[in-house]
PDB file of C-alpha atoms in Angstrom:
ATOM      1  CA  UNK A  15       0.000   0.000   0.000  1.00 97.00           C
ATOM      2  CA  UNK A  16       0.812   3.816  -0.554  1.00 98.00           C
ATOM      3  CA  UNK A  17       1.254   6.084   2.163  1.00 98.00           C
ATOM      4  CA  UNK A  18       1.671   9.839   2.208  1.00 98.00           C
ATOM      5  CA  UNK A  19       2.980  11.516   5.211  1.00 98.00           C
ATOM      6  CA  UNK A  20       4.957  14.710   6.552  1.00 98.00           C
ATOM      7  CA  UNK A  21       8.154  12.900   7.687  1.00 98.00           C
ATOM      8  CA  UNK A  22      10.105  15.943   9.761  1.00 98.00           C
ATOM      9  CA  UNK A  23       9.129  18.563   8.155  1.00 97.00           C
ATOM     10  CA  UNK A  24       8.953  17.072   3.995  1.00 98.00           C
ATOM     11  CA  UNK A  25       6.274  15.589   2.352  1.00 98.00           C
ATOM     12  CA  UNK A  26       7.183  12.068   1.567  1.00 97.00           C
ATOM     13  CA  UNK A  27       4.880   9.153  -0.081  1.00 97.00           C
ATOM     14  CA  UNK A  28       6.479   5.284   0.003  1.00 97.00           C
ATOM     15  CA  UNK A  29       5.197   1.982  -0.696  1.00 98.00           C
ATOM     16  CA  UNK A  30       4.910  -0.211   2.755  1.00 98.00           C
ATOM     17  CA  UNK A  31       3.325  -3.686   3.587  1.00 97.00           C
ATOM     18  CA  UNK A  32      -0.208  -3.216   5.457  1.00 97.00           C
ATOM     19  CA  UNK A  33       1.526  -5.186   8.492  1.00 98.00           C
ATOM     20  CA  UNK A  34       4.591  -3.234   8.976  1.00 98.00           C
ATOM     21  CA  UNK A  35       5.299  -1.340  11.904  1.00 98.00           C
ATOM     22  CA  UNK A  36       6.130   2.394  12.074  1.00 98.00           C
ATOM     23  CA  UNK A  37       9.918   1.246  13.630  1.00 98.00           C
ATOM     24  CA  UNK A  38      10.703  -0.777  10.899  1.00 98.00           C
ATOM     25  CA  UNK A  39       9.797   1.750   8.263  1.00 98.00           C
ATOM     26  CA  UNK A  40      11.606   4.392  10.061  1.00 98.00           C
ATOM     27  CA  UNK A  41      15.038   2.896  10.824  1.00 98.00           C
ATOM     28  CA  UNK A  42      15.089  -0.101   8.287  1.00 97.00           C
ATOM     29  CA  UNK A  43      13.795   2.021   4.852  1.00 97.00           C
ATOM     30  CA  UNK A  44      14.706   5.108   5.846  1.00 98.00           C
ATOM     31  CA  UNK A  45      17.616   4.824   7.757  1.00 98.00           C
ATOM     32  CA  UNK A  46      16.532   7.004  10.554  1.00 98.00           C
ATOM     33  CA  UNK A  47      18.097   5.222  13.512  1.00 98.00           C
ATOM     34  CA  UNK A  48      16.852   7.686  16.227  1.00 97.00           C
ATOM     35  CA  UNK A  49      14.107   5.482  17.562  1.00 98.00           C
ATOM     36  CA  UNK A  50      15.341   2.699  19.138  1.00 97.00           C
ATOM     37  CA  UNK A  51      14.142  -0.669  18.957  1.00 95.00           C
ATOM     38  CA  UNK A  52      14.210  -2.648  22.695  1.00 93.00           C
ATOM     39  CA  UNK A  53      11.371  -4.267  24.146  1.00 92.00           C
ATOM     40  CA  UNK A  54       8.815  -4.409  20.953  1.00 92.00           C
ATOM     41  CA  UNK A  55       6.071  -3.936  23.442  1.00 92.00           C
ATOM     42  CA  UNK A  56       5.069  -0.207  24.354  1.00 91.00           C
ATOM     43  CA  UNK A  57       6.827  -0.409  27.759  1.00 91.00           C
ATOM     44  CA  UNK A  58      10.236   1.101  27.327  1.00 96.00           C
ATOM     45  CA  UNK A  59       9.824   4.385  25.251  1.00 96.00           C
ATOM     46  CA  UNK A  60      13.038   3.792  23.376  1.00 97.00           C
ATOM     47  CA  UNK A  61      10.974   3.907  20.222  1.00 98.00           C
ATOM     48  CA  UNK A  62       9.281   6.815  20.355  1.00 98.00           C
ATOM     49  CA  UNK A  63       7.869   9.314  18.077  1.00 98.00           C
ATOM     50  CA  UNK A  64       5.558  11.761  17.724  1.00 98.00           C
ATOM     51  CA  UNK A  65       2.769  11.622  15.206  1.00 98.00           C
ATOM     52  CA  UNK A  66       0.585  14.738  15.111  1.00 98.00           C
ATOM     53  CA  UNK A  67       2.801  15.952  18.229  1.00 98.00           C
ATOM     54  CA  UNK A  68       1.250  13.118  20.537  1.00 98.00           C
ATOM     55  CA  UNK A  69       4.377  10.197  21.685  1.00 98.00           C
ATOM     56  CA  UNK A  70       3.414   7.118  20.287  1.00 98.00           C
ATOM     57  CA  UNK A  71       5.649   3.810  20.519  1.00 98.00           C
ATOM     58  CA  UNK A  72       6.783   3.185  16.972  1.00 98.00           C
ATOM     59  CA  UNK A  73       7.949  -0.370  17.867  1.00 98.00           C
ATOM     60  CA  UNK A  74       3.620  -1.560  17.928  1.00 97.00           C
ATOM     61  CA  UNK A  75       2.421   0.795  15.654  1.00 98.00           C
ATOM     62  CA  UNK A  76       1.338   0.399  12.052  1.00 98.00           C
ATOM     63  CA  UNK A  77       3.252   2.405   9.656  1.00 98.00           C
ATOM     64  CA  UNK A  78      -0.222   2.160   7.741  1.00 98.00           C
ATOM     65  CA  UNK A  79      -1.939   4.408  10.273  1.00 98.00           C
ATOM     66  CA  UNK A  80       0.548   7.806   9.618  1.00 98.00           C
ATOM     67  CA  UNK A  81      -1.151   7.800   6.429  1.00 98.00           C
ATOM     68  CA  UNK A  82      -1.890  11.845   5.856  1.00 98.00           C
ATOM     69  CA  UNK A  83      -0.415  13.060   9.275  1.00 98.00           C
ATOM     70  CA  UNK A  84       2.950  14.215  10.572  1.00 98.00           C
ATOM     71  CA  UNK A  85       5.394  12.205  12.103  1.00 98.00           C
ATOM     72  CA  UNK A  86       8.633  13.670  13.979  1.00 98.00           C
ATOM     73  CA  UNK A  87      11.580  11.631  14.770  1.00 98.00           C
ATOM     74  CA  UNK A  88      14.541  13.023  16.806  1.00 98.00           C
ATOM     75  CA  UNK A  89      16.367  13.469  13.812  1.00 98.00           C
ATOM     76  CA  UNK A  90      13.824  15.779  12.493  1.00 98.00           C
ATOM     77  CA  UNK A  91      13.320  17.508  16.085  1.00 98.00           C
ATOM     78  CA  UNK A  92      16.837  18.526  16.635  1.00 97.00           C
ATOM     79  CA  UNK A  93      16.436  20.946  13.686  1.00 95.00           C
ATOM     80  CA  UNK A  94      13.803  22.700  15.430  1.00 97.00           C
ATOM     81  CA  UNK A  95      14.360  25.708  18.380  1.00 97.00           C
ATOM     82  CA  UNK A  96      12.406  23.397  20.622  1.00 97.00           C
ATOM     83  CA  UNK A  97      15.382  20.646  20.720  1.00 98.00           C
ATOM     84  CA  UNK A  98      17.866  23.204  22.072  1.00 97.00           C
ATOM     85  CA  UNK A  99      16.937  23.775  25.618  1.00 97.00           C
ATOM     86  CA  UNK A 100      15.777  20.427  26.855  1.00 98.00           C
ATOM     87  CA  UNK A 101      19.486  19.472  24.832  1.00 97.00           C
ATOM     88  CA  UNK A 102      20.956  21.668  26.526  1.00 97.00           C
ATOM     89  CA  UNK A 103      19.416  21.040  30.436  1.00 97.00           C
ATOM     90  CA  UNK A 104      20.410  17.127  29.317  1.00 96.00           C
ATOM     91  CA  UNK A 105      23.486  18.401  29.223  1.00 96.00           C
ATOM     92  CA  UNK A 106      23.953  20.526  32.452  1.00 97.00           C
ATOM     93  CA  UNK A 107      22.622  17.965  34.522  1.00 96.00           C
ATOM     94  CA  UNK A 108      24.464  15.160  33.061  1.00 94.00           C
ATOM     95  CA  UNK A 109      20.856  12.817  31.947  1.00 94.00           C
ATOM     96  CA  UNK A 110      22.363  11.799  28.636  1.00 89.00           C
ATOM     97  CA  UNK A 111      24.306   8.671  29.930  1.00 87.00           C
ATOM     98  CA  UNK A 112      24.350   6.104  27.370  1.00 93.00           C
ATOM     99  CA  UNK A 113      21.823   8.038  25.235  1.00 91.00           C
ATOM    100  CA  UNK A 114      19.924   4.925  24.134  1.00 93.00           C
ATOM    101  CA  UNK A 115      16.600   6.063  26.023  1.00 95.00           C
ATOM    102  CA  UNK A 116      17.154  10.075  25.435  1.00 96.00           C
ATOM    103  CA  UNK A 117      15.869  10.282  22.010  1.00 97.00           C
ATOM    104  CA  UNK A 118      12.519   8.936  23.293  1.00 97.00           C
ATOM    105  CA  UNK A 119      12.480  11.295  26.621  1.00 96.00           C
ATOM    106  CA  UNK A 120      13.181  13.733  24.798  1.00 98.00           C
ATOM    107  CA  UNK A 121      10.221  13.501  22.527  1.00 98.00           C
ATOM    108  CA  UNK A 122       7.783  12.359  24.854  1.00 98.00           C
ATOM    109  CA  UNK A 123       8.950  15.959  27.392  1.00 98.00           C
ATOM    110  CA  UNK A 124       8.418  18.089  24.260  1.00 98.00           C
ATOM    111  CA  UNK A 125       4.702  16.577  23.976  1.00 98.00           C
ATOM    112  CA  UNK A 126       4.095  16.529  27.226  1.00 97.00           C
ATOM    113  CA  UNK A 127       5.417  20.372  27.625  1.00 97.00           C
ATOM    114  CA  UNK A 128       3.521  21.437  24.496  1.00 97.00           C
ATOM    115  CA  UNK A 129       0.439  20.089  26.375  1.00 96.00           C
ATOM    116  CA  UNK A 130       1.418  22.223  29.512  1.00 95.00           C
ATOM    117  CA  UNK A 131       1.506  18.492  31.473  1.00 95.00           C
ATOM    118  CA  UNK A 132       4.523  19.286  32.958  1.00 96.00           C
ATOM    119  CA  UNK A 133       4.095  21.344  36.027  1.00 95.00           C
ATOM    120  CA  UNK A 134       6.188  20.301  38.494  1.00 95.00           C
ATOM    121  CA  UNK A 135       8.229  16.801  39.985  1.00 95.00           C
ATOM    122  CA  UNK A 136       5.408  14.875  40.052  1.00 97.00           C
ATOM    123  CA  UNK A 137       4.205  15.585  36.997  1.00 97.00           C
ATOM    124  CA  UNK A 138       7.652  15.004  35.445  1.00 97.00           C
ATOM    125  CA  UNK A 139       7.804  11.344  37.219  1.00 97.00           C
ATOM    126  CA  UNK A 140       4.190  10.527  36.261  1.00 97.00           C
ATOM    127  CA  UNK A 141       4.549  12.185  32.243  1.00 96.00           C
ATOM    128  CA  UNK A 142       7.992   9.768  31.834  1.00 96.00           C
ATOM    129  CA  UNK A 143       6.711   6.935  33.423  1.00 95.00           C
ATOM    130  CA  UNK A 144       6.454   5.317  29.708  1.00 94.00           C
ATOM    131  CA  UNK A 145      10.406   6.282  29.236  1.00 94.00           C
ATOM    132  CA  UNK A 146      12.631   3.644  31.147  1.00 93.00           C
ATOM    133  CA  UNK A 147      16.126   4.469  31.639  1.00 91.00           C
ATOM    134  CA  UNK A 148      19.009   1.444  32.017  1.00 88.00           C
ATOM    135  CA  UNK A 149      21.734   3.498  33.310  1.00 88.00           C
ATOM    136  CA  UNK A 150      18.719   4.233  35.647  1.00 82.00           C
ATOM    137  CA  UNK A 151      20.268   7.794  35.976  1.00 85.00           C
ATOM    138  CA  UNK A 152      16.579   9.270  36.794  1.00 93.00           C
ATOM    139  CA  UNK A 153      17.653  11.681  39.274  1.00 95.00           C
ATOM    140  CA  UNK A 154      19.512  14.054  36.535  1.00 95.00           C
ATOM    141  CA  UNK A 155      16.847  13.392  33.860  1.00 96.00           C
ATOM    142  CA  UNK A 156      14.837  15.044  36.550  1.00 96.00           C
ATOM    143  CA  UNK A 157      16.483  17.573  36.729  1.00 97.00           C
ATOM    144  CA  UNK A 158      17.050  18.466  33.418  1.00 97.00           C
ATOM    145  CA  UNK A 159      13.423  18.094  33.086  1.00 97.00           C
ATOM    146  CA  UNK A 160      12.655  20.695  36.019  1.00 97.00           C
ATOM    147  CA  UNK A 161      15.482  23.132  34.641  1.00 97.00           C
ATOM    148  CA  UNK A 162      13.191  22.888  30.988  1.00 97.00           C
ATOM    149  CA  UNK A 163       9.918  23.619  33.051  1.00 97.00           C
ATOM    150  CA  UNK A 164      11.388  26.387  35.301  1.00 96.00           C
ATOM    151  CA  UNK A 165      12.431  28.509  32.758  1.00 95.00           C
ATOM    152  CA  UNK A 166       9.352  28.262  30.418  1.00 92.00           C
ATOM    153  CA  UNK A 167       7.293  28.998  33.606  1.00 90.00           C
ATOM    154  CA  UNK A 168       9.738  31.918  33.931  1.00 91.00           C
ATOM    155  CA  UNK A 169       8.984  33.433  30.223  1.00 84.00           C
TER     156      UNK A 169
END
């Protein structure tokens, strides 16, 4: 089947089997490695990606249904002016670590700021519950996250 889609930012149209899932397409076709693929059953966050701005797990879900919408990876977020200070409070606080899970924090603490979700430590914990970290450095992800929510609540 044929597929149209905004793929970070450029209209793009490709040919994909009905059963194939949104992961596959992304880092086997199209070579954008980003998204990482760990436990294949919506419970890590590794894999996510943002399709009309809401995280979804890419790893269980259909390539079929981003038909006509937009789907962001990290590759196509870092271009943005949105990457640069939740990069940048990664940095400070030291929450990159191995980096395999950071793509999909990242991602899912844009959506979840864009939605005004974040609000304070709770909200941070509860929002990335979905994101599991193996280095299980949680404490400066945290951190980074608060930094990110401080200073929009300061604009």
């Amino acid at each position: 089947m044929r597929i149209a889609l905004e793929l970070n930012g450029a209209q793009t149209s490709m040919d994909i089997e009905p059963q194939e899932f949104l992961l596959d397409v992304l880092r086997d076709d199209l070579s954008l490695t980003g998204a990482k693929r760990s436990c294949d059953t919506q419970v890590c966050g590794s894999c996510t990606v943002l399709v009309d701005g809401a995280p979804v797990s890419a790893c269980s879900y259909l390539a079929a249904e981003t038909d006509e919408r937009v789907v962001t990876t990290i590759e196509g977020f870092r271009d943005t002016p949105a990457f640069e200070p939740i990069a940048a409070a990664f940095t400070r606080q030291a929450a990159l670590q191995c980096g395999f899970c950071t793509p999909g924090m990242v991602l899912t603490i844009h959506a979840l700021l864009e939605d005004g979700e974040l609000t304070d430590e709770a909200s941070i914990r509860r929002g990335l519950a979905g994101n599991l970290c193996r280095c299980t450095g949680y404490r400066a992800i945290l951190d980074a996250v608060s930094e990110v929510v401080a200073a929009r609540m300061a604009r």
